[in-house]
PDB file of N, CA and C and ligand atoms in Angstrom:
ATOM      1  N   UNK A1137      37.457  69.154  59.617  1.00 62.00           N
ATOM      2  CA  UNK A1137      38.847  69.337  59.176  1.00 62.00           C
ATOM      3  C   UNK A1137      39.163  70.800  58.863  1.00 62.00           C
ATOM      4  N   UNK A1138      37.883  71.727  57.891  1.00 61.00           N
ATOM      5  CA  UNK A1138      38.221  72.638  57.699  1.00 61.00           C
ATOM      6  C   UNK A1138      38.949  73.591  59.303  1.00 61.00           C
ATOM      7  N   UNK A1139      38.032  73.657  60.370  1.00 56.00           N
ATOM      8  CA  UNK A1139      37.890  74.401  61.515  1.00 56.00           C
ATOM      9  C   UNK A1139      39.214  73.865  61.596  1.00 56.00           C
ATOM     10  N   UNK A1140      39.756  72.872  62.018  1.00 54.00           N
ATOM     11  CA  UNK A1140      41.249  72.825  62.530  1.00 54.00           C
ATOM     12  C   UNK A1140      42.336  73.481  62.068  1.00 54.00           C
ATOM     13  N   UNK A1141      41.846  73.101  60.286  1.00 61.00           N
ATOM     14  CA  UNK A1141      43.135  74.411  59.237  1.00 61.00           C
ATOM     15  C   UNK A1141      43.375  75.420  59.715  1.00 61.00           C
ATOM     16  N   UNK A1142      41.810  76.138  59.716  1.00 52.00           N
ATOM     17  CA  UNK A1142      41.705  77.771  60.339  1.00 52.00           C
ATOM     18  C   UNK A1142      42.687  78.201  61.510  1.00 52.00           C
ATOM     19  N   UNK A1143      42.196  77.239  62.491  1.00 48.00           N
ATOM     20  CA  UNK A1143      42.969  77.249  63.682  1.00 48.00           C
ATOM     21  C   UNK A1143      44.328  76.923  63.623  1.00 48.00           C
ATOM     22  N   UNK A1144      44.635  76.274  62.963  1.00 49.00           N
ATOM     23  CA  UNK A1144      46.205  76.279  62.786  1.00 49.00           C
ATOM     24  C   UNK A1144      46.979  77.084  62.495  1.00 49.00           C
ATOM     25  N   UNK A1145      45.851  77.642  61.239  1.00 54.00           N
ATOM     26  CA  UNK A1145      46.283  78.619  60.556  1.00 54.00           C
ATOM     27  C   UNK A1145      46.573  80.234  60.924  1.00 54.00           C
ATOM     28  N   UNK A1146      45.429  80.320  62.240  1.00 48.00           N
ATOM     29  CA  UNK A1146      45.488  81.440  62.941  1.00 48.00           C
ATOM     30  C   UNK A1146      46.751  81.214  63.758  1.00 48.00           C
ATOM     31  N   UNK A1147      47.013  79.986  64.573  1.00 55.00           N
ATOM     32  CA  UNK A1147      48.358  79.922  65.418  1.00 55.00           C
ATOM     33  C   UNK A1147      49.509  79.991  64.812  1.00 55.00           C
ATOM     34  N   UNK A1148      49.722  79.667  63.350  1.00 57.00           N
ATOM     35  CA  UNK A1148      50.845  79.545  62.886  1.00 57.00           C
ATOM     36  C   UNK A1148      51.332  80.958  62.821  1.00 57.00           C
ATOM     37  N   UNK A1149      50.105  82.256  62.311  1.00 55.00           N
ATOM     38  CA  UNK A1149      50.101  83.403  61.671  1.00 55.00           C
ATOM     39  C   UNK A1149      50.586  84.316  63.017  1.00 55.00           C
ATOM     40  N   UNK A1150      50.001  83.594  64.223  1.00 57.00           N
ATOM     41  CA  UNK A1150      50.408  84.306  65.264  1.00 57.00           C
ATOM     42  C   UNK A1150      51.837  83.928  65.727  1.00 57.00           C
ATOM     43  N   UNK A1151      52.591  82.906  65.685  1.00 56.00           N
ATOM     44  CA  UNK A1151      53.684  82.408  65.707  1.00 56.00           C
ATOM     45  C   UNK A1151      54.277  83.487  64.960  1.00 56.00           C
ATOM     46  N   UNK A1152      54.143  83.563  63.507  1.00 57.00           N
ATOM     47  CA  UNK A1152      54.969  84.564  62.865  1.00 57.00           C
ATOM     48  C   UNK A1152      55.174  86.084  63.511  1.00 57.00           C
ATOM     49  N   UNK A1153      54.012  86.155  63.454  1.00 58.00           N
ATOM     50  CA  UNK A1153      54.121  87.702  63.628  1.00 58.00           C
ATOM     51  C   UNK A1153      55.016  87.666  64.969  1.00 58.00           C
ATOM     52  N   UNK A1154      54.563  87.136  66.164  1.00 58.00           N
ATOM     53  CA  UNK A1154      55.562  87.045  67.454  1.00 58.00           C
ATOM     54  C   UNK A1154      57.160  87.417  66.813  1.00 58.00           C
ATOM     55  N   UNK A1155      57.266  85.843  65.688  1.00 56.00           N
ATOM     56  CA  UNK A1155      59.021  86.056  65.260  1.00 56.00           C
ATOM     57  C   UNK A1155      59.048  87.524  64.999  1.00 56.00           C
ATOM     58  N   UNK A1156      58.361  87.880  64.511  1.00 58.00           N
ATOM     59  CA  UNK A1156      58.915  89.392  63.333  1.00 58.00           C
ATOM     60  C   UNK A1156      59.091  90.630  64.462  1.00 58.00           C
ATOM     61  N   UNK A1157      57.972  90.595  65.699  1.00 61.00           N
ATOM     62  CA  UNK A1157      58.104  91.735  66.604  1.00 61.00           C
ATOM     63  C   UNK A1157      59.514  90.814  67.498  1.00 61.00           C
ATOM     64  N   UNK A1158      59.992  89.792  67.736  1.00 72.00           N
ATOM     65  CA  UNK A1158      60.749  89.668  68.095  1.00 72.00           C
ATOM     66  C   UNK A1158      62.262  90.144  67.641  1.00 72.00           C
ATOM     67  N   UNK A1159      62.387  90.477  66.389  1.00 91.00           N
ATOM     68  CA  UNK A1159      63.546  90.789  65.550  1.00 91.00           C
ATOM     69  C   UNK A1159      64.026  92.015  66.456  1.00 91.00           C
ATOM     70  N   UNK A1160      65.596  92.123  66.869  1.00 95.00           N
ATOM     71  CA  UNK A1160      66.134  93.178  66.996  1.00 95.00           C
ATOM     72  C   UNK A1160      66.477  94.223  66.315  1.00 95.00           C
ATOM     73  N   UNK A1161      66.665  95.704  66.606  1.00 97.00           N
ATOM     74  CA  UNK A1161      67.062  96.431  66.085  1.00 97.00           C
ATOM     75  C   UNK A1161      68.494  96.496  66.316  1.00 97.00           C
ATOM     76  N   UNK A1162      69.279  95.927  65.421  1.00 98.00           N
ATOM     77  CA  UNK A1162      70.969  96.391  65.567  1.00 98.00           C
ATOM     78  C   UNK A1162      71.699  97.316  65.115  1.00 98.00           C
ATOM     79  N   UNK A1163      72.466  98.219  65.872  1.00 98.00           N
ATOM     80  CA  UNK A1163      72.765  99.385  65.595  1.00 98.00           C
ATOM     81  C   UNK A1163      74.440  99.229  65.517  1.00 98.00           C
ATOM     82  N   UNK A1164      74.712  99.442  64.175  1.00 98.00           N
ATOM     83  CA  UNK A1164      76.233  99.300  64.198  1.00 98.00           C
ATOM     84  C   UNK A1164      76.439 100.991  64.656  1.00 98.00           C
ATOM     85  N   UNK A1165      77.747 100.688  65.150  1.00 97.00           N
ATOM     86  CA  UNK A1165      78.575 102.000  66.487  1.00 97.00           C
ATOM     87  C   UNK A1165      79.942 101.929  66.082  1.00 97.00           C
ATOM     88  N   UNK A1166      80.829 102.513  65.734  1.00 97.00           N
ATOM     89  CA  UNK A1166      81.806 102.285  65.458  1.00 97.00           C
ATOM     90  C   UNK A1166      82.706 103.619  66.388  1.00 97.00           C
ATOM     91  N   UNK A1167      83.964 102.944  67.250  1.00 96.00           N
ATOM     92  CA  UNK A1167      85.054 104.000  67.987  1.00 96.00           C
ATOM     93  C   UNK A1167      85.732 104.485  67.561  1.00 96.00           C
ATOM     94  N   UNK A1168      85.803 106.067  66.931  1.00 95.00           N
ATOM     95  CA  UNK A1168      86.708 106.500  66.157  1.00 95.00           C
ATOM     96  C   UNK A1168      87.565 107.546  66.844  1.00 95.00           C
ATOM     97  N   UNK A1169      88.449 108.271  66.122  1.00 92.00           N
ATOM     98  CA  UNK A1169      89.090 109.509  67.274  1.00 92.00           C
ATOM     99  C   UNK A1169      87.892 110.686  67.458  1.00 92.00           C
ATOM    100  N   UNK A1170      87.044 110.297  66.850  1.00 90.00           N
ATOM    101  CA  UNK A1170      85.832 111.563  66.765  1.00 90.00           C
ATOM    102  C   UNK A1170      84.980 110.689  67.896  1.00 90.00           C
ATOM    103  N   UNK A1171      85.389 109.841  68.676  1.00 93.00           N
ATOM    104  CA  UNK A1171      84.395 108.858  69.449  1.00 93.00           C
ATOM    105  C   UNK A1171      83.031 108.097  68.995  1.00 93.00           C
ATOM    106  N   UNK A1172      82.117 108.011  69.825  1.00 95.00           N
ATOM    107  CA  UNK A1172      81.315 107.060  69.098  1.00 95.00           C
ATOM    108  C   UNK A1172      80.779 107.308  67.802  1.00 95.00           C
ATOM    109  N   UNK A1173      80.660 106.754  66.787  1.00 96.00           N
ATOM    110  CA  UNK A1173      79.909 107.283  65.588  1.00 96.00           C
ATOM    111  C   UNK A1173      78.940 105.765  65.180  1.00 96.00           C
ATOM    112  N   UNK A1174      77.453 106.741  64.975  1.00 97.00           N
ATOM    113  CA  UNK A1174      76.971 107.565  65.492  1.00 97.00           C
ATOM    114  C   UNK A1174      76.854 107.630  67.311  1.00 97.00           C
ATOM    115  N   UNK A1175      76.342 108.913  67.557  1.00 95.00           N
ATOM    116  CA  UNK A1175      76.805 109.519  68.984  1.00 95.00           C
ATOM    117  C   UNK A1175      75.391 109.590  69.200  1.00 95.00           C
ATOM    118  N   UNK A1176      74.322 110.017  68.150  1.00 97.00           N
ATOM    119  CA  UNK A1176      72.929 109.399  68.801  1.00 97.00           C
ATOM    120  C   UNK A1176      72.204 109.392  67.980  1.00 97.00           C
ATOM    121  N   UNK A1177      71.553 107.944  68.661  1.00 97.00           N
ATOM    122  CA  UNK A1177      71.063 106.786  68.040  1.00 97.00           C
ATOM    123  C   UNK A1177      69.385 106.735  68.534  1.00 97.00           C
ATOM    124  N   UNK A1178      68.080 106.591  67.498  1.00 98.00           N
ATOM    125  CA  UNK A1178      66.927 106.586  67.577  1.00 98.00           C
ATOM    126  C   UNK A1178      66.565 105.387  67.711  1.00 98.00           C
ATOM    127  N   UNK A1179      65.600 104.848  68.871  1.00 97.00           N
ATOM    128  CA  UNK A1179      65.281 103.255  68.613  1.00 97.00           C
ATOM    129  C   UNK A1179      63.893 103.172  69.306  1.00 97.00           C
ATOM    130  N   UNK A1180      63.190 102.255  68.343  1.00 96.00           N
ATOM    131  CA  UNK A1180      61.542 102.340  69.260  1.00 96.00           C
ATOM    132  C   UNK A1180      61.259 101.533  70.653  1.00 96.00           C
ATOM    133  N   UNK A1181      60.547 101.596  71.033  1.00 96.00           N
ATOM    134  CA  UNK A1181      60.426 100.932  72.649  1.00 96.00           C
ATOM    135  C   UNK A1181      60.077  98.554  72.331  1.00 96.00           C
ATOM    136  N   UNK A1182      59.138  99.159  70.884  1.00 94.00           N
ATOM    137  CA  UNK A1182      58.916  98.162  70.834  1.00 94.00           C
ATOM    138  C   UNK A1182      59.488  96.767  70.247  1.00 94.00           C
ATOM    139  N   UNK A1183      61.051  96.793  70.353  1.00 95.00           N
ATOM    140  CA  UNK A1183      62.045  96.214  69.315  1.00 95.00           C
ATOM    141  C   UNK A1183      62.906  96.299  70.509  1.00 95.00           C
ATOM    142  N   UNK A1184      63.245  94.546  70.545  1.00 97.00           N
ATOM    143  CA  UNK A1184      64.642  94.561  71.442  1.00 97.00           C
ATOM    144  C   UNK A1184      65.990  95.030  70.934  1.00 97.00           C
ATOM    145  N   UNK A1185      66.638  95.611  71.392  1.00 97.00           N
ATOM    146  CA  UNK A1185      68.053  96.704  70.903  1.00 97.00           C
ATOM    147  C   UNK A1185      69.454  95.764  70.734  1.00 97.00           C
ATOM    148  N   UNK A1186      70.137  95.764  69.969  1.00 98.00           N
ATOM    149  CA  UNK A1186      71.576  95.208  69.947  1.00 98.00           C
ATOM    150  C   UNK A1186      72.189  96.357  69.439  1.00 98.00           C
ATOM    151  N   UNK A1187      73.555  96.194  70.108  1.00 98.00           N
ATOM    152  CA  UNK A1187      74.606  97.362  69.594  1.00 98.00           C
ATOM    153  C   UNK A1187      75.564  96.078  69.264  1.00 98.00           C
ATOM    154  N   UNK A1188      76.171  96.579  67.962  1.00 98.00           N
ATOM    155  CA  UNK A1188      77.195  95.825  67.651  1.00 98.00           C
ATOM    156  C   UNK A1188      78.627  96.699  67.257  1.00 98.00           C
ATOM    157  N   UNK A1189      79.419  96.711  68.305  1.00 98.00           N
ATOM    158  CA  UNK A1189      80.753  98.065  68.384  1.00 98.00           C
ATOM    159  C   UNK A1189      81.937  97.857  68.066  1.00 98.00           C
ATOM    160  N   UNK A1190      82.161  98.426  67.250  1.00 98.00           N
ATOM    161  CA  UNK A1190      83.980  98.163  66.499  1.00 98.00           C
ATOM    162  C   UNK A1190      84.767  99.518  67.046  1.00 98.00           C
ATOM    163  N   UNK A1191      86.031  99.303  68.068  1.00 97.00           N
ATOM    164  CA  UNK A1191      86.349 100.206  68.389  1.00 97.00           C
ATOM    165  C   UNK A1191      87.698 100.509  67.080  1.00 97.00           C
ATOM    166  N   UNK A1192      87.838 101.488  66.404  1.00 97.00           N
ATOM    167  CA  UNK A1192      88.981 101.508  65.551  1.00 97.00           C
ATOM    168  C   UNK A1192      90.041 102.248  65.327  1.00 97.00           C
ATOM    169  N   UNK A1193      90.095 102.549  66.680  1.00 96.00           N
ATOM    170  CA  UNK A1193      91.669 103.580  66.835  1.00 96.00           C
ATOM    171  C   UNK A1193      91.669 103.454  68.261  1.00 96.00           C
ATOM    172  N   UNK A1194      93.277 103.339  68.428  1.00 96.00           N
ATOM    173  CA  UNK A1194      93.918 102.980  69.653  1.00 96.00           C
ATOM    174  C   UNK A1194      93.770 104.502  70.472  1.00 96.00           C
ATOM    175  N   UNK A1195      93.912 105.678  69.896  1.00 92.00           N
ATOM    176  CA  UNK A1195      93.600 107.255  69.996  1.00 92.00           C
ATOM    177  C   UNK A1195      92.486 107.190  70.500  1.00 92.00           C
ATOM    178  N   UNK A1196      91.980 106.697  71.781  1.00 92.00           N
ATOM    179  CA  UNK A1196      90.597 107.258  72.312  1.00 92.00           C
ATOM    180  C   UNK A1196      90.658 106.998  73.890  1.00 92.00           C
ATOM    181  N   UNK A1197      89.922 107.349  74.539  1.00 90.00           N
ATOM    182  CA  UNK A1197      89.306 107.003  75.932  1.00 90.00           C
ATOM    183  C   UNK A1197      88.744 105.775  76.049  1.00 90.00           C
ATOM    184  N   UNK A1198      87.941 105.628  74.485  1.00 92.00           N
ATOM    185  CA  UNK A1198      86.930 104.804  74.774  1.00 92.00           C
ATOM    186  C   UNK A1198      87.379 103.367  74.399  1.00 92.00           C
ATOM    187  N   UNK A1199      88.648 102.705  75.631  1.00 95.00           N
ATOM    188  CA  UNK A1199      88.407 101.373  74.908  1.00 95.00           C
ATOM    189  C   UNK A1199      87.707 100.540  75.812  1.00 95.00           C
ATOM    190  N   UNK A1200      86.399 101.064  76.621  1.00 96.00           N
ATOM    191  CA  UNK A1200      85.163 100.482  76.745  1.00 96.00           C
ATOM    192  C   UNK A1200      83.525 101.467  76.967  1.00 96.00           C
ATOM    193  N   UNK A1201      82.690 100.542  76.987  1.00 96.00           N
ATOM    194  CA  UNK A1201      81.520 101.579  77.057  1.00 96.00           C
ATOM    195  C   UNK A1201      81.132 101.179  78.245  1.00 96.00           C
ATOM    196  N   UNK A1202      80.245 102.501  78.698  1.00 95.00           N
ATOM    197  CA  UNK A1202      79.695 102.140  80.369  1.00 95.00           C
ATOM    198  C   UNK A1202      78.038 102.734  79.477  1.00 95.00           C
ATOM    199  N   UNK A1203      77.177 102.191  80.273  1.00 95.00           N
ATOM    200  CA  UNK A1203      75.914 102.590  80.464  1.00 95.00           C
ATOM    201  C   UNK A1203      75.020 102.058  81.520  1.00 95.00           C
ATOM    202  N   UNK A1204      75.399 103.360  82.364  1.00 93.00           N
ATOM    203  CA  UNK A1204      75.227 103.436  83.767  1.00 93.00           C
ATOM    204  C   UNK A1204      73.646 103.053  84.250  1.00 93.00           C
ATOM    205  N   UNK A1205      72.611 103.674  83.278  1.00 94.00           N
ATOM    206  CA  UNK A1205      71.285 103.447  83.594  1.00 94.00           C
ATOM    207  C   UNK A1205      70.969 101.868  83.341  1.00 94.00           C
ATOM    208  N   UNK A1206      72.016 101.154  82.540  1.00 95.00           N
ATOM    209  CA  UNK A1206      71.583  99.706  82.143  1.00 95.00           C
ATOM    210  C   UNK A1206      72.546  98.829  83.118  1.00 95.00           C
ATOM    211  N   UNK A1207      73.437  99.599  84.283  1.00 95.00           N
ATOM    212  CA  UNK A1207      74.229  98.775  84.425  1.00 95.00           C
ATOM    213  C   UNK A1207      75.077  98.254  83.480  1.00 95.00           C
ATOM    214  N   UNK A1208      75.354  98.871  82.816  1.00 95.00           N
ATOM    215  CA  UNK A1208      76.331  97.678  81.786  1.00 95.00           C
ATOM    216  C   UNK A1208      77.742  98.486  81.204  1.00 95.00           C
ATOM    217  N   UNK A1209      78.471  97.440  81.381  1.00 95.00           N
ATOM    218  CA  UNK A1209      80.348  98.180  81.037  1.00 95.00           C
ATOM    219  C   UNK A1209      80.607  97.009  80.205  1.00 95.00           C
ATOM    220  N   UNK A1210      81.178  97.161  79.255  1.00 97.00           N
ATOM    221  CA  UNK A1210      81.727  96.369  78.460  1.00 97.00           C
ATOM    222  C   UNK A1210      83.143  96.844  77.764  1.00 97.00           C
ATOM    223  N   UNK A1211      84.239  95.729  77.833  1.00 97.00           N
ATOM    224  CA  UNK A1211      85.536  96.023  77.002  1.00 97.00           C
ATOM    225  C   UNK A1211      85.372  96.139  75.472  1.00 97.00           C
ATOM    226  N   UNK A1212      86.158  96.992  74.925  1.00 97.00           N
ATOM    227  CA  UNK A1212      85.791  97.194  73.293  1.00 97.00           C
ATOM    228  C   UNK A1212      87.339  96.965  72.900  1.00 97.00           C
ATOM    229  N   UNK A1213      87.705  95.939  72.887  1.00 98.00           N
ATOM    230  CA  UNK A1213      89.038  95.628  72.301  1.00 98.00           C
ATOM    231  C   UNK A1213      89.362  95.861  70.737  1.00 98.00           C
ATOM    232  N   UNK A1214      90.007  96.399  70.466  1.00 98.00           N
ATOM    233  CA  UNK A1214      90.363  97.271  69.118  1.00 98.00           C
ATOM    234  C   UNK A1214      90.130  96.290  68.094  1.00 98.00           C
ATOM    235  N   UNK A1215      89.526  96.926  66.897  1.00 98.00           N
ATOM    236  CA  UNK A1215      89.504  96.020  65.426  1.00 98.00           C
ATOM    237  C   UNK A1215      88.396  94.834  65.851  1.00 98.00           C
ATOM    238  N   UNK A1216      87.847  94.512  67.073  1.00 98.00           N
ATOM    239  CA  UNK A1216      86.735  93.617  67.006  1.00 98.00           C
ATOM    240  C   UNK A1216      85.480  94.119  67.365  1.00 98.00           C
ATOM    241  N   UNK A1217      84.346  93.629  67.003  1.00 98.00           N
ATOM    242  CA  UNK A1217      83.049  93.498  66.812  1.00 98.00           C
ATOM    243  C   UNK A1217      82.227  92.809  68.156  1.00 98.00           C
ATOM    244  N   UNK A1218      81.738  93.660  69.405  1.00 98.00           N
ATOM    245  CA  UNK A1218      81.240  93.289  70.556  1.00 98.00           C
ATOM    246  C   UNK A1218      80.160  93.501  70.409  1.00 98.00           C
ATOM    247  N   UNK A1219      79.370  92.590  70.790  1.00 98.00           N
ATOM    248  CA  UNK A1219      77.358  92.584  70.917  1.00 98.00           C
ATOM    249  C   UNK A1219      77.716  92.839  71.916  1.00 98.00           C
ATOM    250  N   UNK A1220      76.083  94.120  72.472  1.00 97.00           N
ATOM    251  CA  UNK A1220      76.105  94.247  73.361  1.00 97.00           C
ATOM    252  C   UNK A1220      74.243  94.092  73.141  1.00 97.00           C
ATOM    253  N   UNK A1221      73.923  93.305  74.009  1.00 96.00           N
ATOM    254  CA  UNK A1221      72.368  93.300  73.588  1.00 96.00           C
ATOM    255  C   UNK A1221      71.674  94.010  75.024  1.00 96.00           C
ATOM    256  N   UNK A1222      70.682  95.108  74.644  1.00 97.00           N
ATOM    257  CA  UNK A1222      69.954  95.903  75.365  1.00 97.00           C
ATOM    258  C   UNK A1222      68.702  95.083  76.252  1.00 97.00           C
ATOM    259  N   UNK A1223      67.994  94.120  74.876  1.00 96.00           N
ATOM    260  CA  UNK A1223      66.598  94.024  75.237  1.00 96.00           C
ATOM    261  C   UNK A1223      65.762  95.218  74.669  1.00 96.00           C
ATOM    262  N   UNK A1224      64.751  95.202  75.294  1.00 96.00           N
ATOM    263  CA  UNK A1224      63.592  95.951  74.903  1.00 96.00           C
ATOM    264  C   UNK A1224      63.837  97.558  75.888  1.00 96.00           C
ATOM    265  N   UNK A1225      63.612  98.382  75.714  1.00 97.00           N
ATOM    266  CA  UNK A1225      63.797  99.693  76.153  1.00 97.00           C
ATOM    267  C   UNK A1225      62.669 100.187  76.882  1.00 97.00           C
ATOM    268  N   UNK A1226      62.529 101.166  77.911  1.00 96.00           N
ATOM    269  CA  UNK A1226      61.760 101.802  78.198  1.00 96.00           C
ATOM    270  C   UNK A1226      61.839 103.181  77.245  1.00 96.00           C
ATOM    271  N   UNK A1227      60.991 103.851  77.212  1.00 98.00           N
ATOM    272  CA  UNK A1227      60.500 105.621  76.759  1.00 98.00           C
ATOM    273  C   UNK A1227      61.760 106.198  77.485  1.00 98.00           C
ATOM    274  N   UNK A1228      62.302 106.876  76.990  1.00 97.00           N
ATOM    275  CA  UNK A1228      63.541 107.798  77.840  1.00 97.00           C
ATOM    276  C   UNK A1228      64.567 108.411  76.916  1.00 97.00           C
ATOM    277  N   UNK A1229      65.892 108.735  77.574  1.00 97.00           N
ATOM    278  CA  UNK A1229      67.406 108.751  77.175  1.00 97.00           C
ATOM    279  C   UNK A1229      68.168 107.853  77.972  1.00 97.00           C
ATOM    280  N   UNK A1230      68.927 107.389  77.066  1.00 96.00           N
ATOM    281  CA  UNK A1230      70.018 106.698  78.202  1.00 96.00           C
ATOM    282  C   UNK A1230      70.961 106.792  77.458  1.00 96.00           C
ATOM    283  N   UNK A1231      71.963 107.447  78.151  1.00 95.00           N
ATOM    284  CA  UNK A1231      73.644 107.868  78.054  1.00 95.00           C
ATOM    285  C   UNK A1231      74.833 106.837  77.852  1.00 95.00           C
ATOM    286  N   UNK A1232      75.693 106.997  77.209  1.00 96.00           N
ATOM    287  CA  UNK A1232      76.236 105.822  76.966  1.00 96.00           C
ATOM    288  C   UNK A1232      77.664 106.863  77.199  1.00 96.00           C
ATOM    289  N   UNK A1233      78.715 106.371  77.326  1.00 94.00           N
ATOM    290  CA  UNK A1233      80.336 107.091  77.437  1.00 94.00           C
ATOM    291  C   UNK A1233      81.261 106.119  77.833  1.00 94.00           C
ATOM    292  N   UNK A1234      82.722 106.515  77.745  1.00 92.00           N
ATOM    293  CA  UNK A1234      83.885 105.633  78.099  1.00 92.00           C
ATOM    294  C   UNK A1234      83.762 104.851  79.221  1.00 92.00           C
ATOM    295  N   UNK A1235      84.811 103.890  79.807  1.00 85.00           N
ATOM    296  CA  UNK A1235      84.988 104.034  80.594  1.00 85.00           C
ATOM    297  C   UNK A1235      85.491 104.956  81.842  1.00 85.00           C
ATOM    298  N   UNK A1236      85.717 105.998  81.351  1.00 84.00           N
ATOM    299  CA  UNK A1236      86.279 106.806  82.522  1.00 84.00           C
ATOM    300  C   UNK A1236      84.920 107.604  83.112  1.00 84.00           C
ATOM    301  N   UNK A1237      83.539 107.248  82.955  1.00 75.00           N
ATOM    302  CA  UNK A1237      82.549 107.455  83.098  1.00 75.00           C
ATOM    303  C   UNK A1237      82.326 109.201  82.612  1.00 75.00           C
ATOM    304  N   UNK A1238      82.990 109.196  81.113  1.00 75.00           N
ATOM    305  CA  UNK A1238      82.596 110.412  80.019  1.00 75.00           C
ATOM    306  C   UNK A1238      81.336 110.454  79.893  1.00 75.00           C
ATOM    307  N   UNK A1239      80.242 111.132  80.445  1.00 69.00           N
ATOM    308  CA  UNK A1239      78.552 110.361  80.064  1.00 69.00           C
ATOM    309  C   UNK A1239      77.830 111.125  79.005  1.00 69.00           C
ATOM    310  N   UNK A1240      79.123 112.298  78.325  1.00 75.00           N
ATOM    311  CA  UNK A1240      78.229 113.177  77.444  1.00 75.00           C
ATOM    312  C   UNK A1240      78.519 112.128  75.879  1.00 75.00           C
ATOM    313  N   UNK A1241      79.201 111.000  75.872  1.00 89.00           N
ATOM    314  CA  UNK A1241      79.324 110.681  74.617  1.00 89.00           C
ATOM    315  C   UNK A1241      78.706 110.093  73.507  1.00 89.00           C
ATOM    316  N   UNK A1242      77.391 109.720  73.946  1.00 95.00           N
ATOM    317  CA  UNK A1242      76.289 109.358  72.986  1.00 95.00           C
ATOM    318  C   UNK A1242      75.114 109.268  74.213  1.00 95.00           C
ATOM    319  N   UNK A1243      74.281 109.427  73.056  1.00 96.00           N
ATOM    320  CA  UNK A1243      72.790 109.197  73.470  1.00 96.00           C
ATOM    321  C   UNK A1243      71.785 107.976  72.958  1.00 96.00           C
ATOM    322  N   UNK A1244      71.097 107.598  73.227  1.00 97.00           N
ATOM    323  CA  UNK A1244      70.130 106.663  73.225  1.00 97.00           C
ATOM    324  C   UNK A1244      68.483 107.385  73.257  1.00 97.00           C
ATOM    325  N   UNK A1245      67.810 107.631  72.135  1.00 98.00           N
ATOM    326  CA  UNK A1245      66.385 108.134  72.114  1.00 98.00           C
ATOM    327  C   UNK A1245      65.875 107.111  72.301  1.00 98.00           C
ATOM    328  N   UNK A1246      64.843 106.862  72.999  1.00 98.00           N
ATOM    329  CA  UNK A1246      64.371 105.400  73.136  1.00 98.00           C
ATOM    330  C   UNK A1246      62.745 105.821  72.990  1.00 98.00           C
ATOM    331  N   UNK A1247      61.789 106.108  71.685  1.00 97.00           N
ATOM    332  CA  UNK A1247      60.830 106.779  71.463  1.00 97.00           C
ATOM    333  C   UNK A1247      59.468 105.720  71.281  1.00 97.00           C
TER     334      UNK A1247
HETATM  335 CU1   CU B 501      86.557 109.315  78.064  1.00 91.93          CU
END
């Protein structure tokens, strides 16, 4: 009986830990007339990424984001709150900007 505890006990412990490296890193982003804030953002390789983006002034370019290296464009409709979930990152930069494909407007450290 004891040996089975153990073993359970090791799978359960490994179960956890899985949950905990599974946890995202969410990065609130907010669209201001100063554009993205923050404009760049540090995130480790080993943590899947969520951006969660409130665009909050009608005064911008940016009422969407492109990020060209991820493929991904998304609408940022004013006063609401858009997930945009990354996943897990490679080592790099990746550029993030308006839609009008602005690409100097934030950065992504992905360390
Ligand atoms: Cu722009």
């Amino acid at each position: 009986m004891r040996f089975i505890n153990i073993i359970i006990t090791i799978f359960y412990l490994g179960v956890v830990a899985d949950a905990k490296e599974a946890a995202p890193t969410i990065i609130d982003l907010q669209v201001t007339e100063k554009g993205f804030v923050p404009n760049k953002i540090d995130v480790a390789t080993d943590k899947p990424v969520e951006l969660k983006i409130t665009r909050k002034t009608d005064n911008t370019c940016s009422t969407s984001i492109q990020i060209p290296a991820l493929k991904l464009k998304k609408d940022l409709p004013l006063n609401k709150t858009v997930t945009v979930i990354l996943g897990k990152l490679t080592k790099g930069e990746i550029r993030f900007g308006c839609g009008m494909n602005m690409m100097d407007s934030g950065i992504i450290y992905v360390k």
